[in-house]
PDB file of C-alpha atoms in Angstrom:
ATOM      1  CA  MET A   1       7.327  36.601   0.435  1.00  0.00           C
ATOM      2  CA  ALA A   2       4.069  34.655   0.905  1.00  0.00           C
ATOM      3  CA  ASN A   3       3.802  31.657   3.221  1.00  0.00           C
ATOM      4  CA  THR A   4       1.145  28.982   3.092  1.00  0.00           C
ATOM      5  CA  TYR A   5       0.564  26.022   5.405  1.00  0.00           C
ATOM      6  CA  ALA A   6       0.304  22.336   4.681  1.00  0.00           C
ATOM      7  CA  LYS A   7      -3.176  21.035   5.491  1.00  0.00           C
ATOM      8  CA  GLU A   8      -2.007  19.065   8.535  1.00  0.00           C
ATOM      9  CA  TYR A   9       0.014  21.929  10.030  1.00  0.00           C
ATOM     10  CA  GLY A  10      -2.927  24.218   9.384  1.00  0.00           C
ATOM     11  CA  TYR A  11      -5.046  22.010  11.675  1.00  0.00           C
ATOM     12  CA  ALA A  12      -2.482  22.335  14.465  1.00  0.00           C
ATOM     13  CA  LYS A  13      -1.974  26.067  13.987  1.00  0.00           C
ATOM     14  CA  ALA A  14      -5.707  26.782  13.999  1.00  0.00           C
ATOM     15  CA  GLY A  15      -6.323  24.443  16.944  1.00  0.00           C
ATOM     16  CA  THR A  16      -9.002  22.597  14.978  1.00  0.00           C
ATOM     17  CA  THR A  17      -9.796  18.909  15.069  1.00  0.00           C
ATOM     18  CA  LYS A  18      -7.824  16.865  12.602  1.00  0.00           C
ATOM     19  CA  PRO A  19      -8.023  13.226  11.558  1.00  0.00           C
ATOM     20  CA  ALA A  20      -5.837  11.267  13.982  1.00  0.00           C
ATOM     21  CA  ASN A  21      -4.216   9.379  11.108  1.00  0.00           C
ATOM     22  CA  GLU A  22      -2.863  12.610   9.598  1.00  0.00           C
ATOM     23  CA  LEU A  23      -0.980  14.309  12.443  1.00  0.00           C
ATOM     24  CA  ASN A  24       1.261  12.538  14.972  1.00  0.00           C
ATOM     25  CA  ALA A  25       0.026   9.179  13.699  1.00  0.00           C
ATOM     26  CA  LYS A  26       1.736   5.850  14.347  1.00  0.00           C
ATOM     27  CA  VAL A  27       3.180   4.024  11.350  1.00  0.00           C
ATOM     28  CA  ARG A  28       2.294   0.348  10.964  1.00  0.00           C
ATOM     29  CA  VAL A  29       4.042  -1.977   8.538  1.00  0.00           C
ATOM     30  CA  PHE A  30       2.337  -5.019   7.018  1.00  0.00           C
ATOM     31  CA  LYS A  31       4.624  -7.632   5.419  1.00  0.00           C
ATOM     32  CA  ALA A  32       3.779 -10.427   2.998  1.00  0.00           C
ATOM     33  CA  THR A  33       6.328 -12.933   1.709  1.00  0.00           C
ATOM     34  CA  ILE A  34       5.266 -14.714  -1.480  1.00  0.00           C
ATOM     35  CA  THR A  35       6.975 -17.872  -2.716  1.00  0.00           C
ATOM     36  CA  LEU A  36       6.913 -17.579  -6.491  1.00  0.00           C
ATOM     37  CA  ALA A  37       5.576 -20.757  -8.089  1.00  0.00           C
ATOM     38  CA  ALA A  38       4.393 -19.824 -11.604  1.00  0.00           C
ATOM     39  CA  GLN A  39       1.094 -18.396 -10.324  1.00  0.00           C
ATOM     40  CA  ALA A  40      -1.040 -17.929 -13.445  1.00  0.00           C
ATOM     41  CA  SER A  41      -2.575 -14.817 -14.949  1.00  0.00           C
ATOM     42  CA  GLY A  42      -5.736 -14.025 -13.000  1.00  0.00           C
ATOM     43  CA  ASP A  43      -4.544 -15.720  -9.810  1.00  0.00           C
ATOM     44  CA  THR A  44      -4.615 -13.728  -6.579  1.00  0.00           C
ATOM     45  CA  VAL A  45      -2.478 -13.856  -3.462  1.00  0.00           C
ATOM     46  CA  THR A  46      -4.073 -12.585  -0.252  1.00  0.00           C
ATOM     47  CA  LEU A  47      -1.397 -10.519   1.484  1.00  0.00           C
ATOM     48  CA  PHE A  48      -2.901  -9.376   4.802  1.00  0.00           C
ATOM     49  CA  LYS A  49      -5.854  -7.640   6.461  1.00  0.00           C
ATOM     50  CA  VAL A  50      -5.549  -3.947   7.340  1.00  0.00           C
ATOM     51  CA  PRO A  51      -7.799  -2.766  10.186  1.00  0.00           C
ATOM     52  CA  LYS A  52     -10.427  -0.070   9.917  1.00  0.00           C
ATOM     53  CA  GLY A  53      -9.074   3.446  10.467  1.00  0.00           C
ATOM     54  CA  TYR A  54      -5.692   2.932   8.749  1.00  0.00           C
ATOM     55  CA  SER A  55      -4.511   5.137   5.866  1.00  0.00           C
ATOM     56  CA  PHE A  56      -2.053   4.050   3.189  1.00  0.00           C
ATOM     57  CA  ILE A  57       1.346   5.784   3.082  1.00  0.00           C
ATOM     58  CA  THR A  58       3.434   3.784   0.591  1.00  0.00           C
ATOM     59  CA  GLY A  59       4.445   0.276  -0.390  1.00  0.00           C
ATOM     60  CA  ILE A  60       7.719  -1.486  -1.130  1.00  0.00           C
ATOM     61  CA  LEU A  61       8.258  -4.405  -3.514  1.00  0.00           C
ATOM     62  CA  ASN A  62      11.424  -6.450  -3.065  1.00  0.00           C
ATOM     63  CA  GLY A  63      11.997  -9.449  -5.309  1.00  0.00           C
ATOM     64  CA  SER A  64      14.803 -11.987  -5.302  1.00  0.00           C
ATOM     65  CA  VAL A  65      14.264 -12.320  -9.065  1.00  0.00           C
ATOM     66  CA  SER A  66      12.812 -10.187 -11.838  1.00  0.00           C
ATOM     67  CA  LEU A  67       9.137 -10.867 -12.505  1.00  0.00           C
ATOM     68  CA  GLY A  68       9.957 -10.520 -16.211  1.00  0.00           C
ATOM     69  CA  SER A  69       6.936  -9.766 -18.377  1.00  0.00           C
ATOM     70  CA  SER A  70       4.492 -10.684 -15.595  1.00  0.00           C
ATOM     71  CA  THR A  71       2.341  -7.822 -14.362  1.00  0.00           C
ATOM     72  CA  ILE A  72       0.933  -7.424 -10.879  1.00  0.00           C
ATOM     73  CA  LYS A  73      -1.494  -5.048  -9.203  1.00  0.00           C
ATOM     74  CA  ILE A  74      -2.331  -4.601  -5.541  1.00  0.00           C
ATOM     75  CA  GLY A  75      -5.699  -3.686  -4.088  1.00  0.00           C
ATOM     76  CA  THR A  76      -8.867  -5.099  -2.587  1.00  0.00           C
ATOM     77  CA  ALA A  77     -11.709  -7.285  -3.857  1.00  0.00           C
ATOM     78  CA  ASP A  78     -13.690  -4.103  -4.628  1.00  0.00           C
ATOM     79  CA  ASP A  79     -10.785  -2.150  -6.185  1.00  0.00           C
ATOM     80  CA  ASP A  80      -8.044  -4.501  -7.351  1.00  0.00           C
ATOM     81  CA  ASP A  81      -5.565  -1.725  -8.186  1.00  0.00           C
ATOM     82  CA  LYS A  82      -6.322   0.630  -5.298  1.00  0.00           C
ATOM     83  CA  TYR A  83      -2.717   0.628  -4.065  1.00  0.00           C
ATOM     84  CA  ARG A  84      -0.686  -0.317  -7.150  1.00  0.00           C
ATOM     85  CA  ALA A  85      -1.785  -0.121 -10.762  1.00  0.00           C
ATOM     86  CA  SER A  86      -0.961  -3.067 -12.988  1.00  0.00           C
ATOM     87  CA  GLY A  87       2.657  -3.086 -14.092  1.00  0.00           C
ATOM     88  CA  THR A  88       5.830  -5.101 -14.328  1.00  0.00           C
ATOM     89  CA  HIS A  89       8.424  -5.369 -11.580  1.00  0.00           C
ATOM     90  CA  THR A  90      11.869  -6.256 -12.879  1.00  0.00           C
ATOM     91  CA  ALA A  91      14.059  -4.812 -10.112  1.00  0.00           C
ATOM     92  CA  THR A  92      15.748  -7.012  -7.533  1.00  0.00           C
ATOM     93  CA  THR A  93      16.173  -4.085  -5.145  1.00  0.00           C
ATOM     94  CA  PRO A  94      13.490  -2.472  -2.956  1.00  0.00           C
ATOM     95  CA  THR A  95      11.130  -0.405  -5.112  1.00  0.00           C
ATOM     96  CA  LEU A  96       8.478   1.993  -3.812  1.00  0.00           C
ATOM     97  CA  PHE A  97       4.915   1.916  -5.094  1.00  0.00           C
ATOM     98  CA  GLY A  98       1.717   3.690  -4.249  1.00  0.00           C
ATOM     99  CA  ASP A  99      -1.381   5.293  -5.630  1.00  0.00           C
ATOM    100  CA  GLN A 100      -2.682   8.517  -4.088  1.00  0.00           C
ATOM    101  CA  ALA A 101      -6.196   7.061  -4.369  1.00  0.00           C
ATOM    102  CA  GLY A 102      -5.204   4.602  -1.619  1.00  0.00           C
ATOM    103  CA  PHE A 103      -4.918   7.417   0.947  1.00  0.00           C
ATOM    104  CA  VAL A 104      -8.160   7.962   2.854  1.00  0.00           C
ATOM    105  CA  SER A 105      -8.415  10.959   5.185  1.00  0.00           C
ATOM    106  CA  GLY A 106      -9.596   9.617   8.527  1.00  0.00           C
ATOM    107  CA  GLY A 107      -8.667   6.075   7.506  1.00  0.00           C
ATOM    108  CA  ASN A 108     -10.458   3.172   5.855  1.00  0.00           C
ATOM    109  CA  THR A 109     -14.064   2.813   6.952  1.00  0.00           C
ATOM    110  CA  THR A 110     -13.858  -0.999   7.132  1.00  0.00           C
ATOM    111  CA  ASP A 111     -11.186  -3.675   7.524  1.00  0.00           C
ATOM    112  CA  GLU A 112      -9.506  -4.312   4.156  1.00  0.00           C
ATOM    113  CA  GLU A 113      -8.136  -7.603   2.899  1.00  0.00           C
ATOM    114  CA  ILE A 114      -5.275  -6.658   0.563  1.00  0.00           C
ATOM    115  CA  LYS A 115      -4.633  -8.844  -2.493  1.00  0.00           C
ATOM    116  CA  LEU A 116      -2.021  -9.066  -5.225  1.00  0.00           C
ATOM    117  CA  THR A 117      -3.459  -9.982  -8.628  1.00  0.00           C
ATOM    118  CA  VAL A 118      -1.331 -11.542 -11.368  1.00  0.00           C
ATOM    119  CA  GLY A 119      -1.993  -9.958 -14.760  1.00  0.00           C
ATOM    120  CA  THR A 120      -0.171 -10.611 -18.005  1.00  0.00           C
ATOM    121  CA  ALA A 121       1.951 -13.786 -17.966  1.00  0.00           C
ATOM    122  CA  ALA A 122       2.521 -16.164 -15.069  1.00  0.00           C
ATOM    123  CA  LEU A 123       4.905 -15.258 -12.266  1.00  0.00           C
ATOM    124  CA  PRO A 124       8.347 -16.888 -12.261  1.00  0.00           C
ATOM    125  CA  ALA A 125       8.569 -20.539 -11.216  1.00  0.00           C
ATOM    126  CA  SER A 126      10.915 -19.799  -8.317  1.00  0.00           C
ATOM    127  CA  GLY A 127      12.074 -16.939  -6.125  1.00  0.00           C
ATOM    128  CA  THR A 128      10.543 -14.721  -3.496  1.00  0.00           C
ATOM    129  CA  LEU A 129       8.592 -11.471  -3.645  1.00  0.00           C
ATOM    130  CA  ILE A 130       8.173  -9.435  -0.464  1.00  0.00           C
ATOM    131  CA  VAL A 131       5.439  -6.816  -0.264  1.00  0.00           C
ATOM    132  CA  ASP A 132       5.660  -4.301   2.589  1.00  0.00           C
ATOM    133  CA  MET A 133       2.949  -1.678   2.977  1.00  0.00           C
ATOM    134  CA  LEU A 134       3.053   1.232   5.399  1.00  0.00           C
ATOM    135  CA  PHE A 135      -0.093   2.711   6.893  1.00  0.00           C
ATOM    136  CA  SER A 136      -0.734   5.517   9.359  1.00  0.00           C
ATOM    137  CA  ALA A 137      -2.865   4.511  12.314  1.00  0.00           C
ATOM    138  CA  CYS A 138      -4.879   6.483  14.821  1.00  0.00           C
TER     139      CYS A 138
END
């Protein structure tokens, strides 16, 4: 039976240099708590700044209320859906999100200010939305 190696384990097995954010990396969590106040379509909420050299792992949305027909996306000024494509979020339990395009081998080349952008329909007038994002760090 054939055996292949994951890219990261292949680095270790071969004794080659690997990006520090891919093998034995530290996990860093960034948290943003948003008070929902009927933010309008097109509005943005700046969540946090992620330092250079960090690579995206996954994100978690946790709302106290359904966002209904409102859509949200998460990204940067240059790529507003880099981490989460536009979509609704109706769950009131923790929900994972993530876009493979957000992962950068070796980490981001610059600091990134992460933003949530409101799309279709305004956000609810009350409630809380928590956005946690996990990154690997060198």
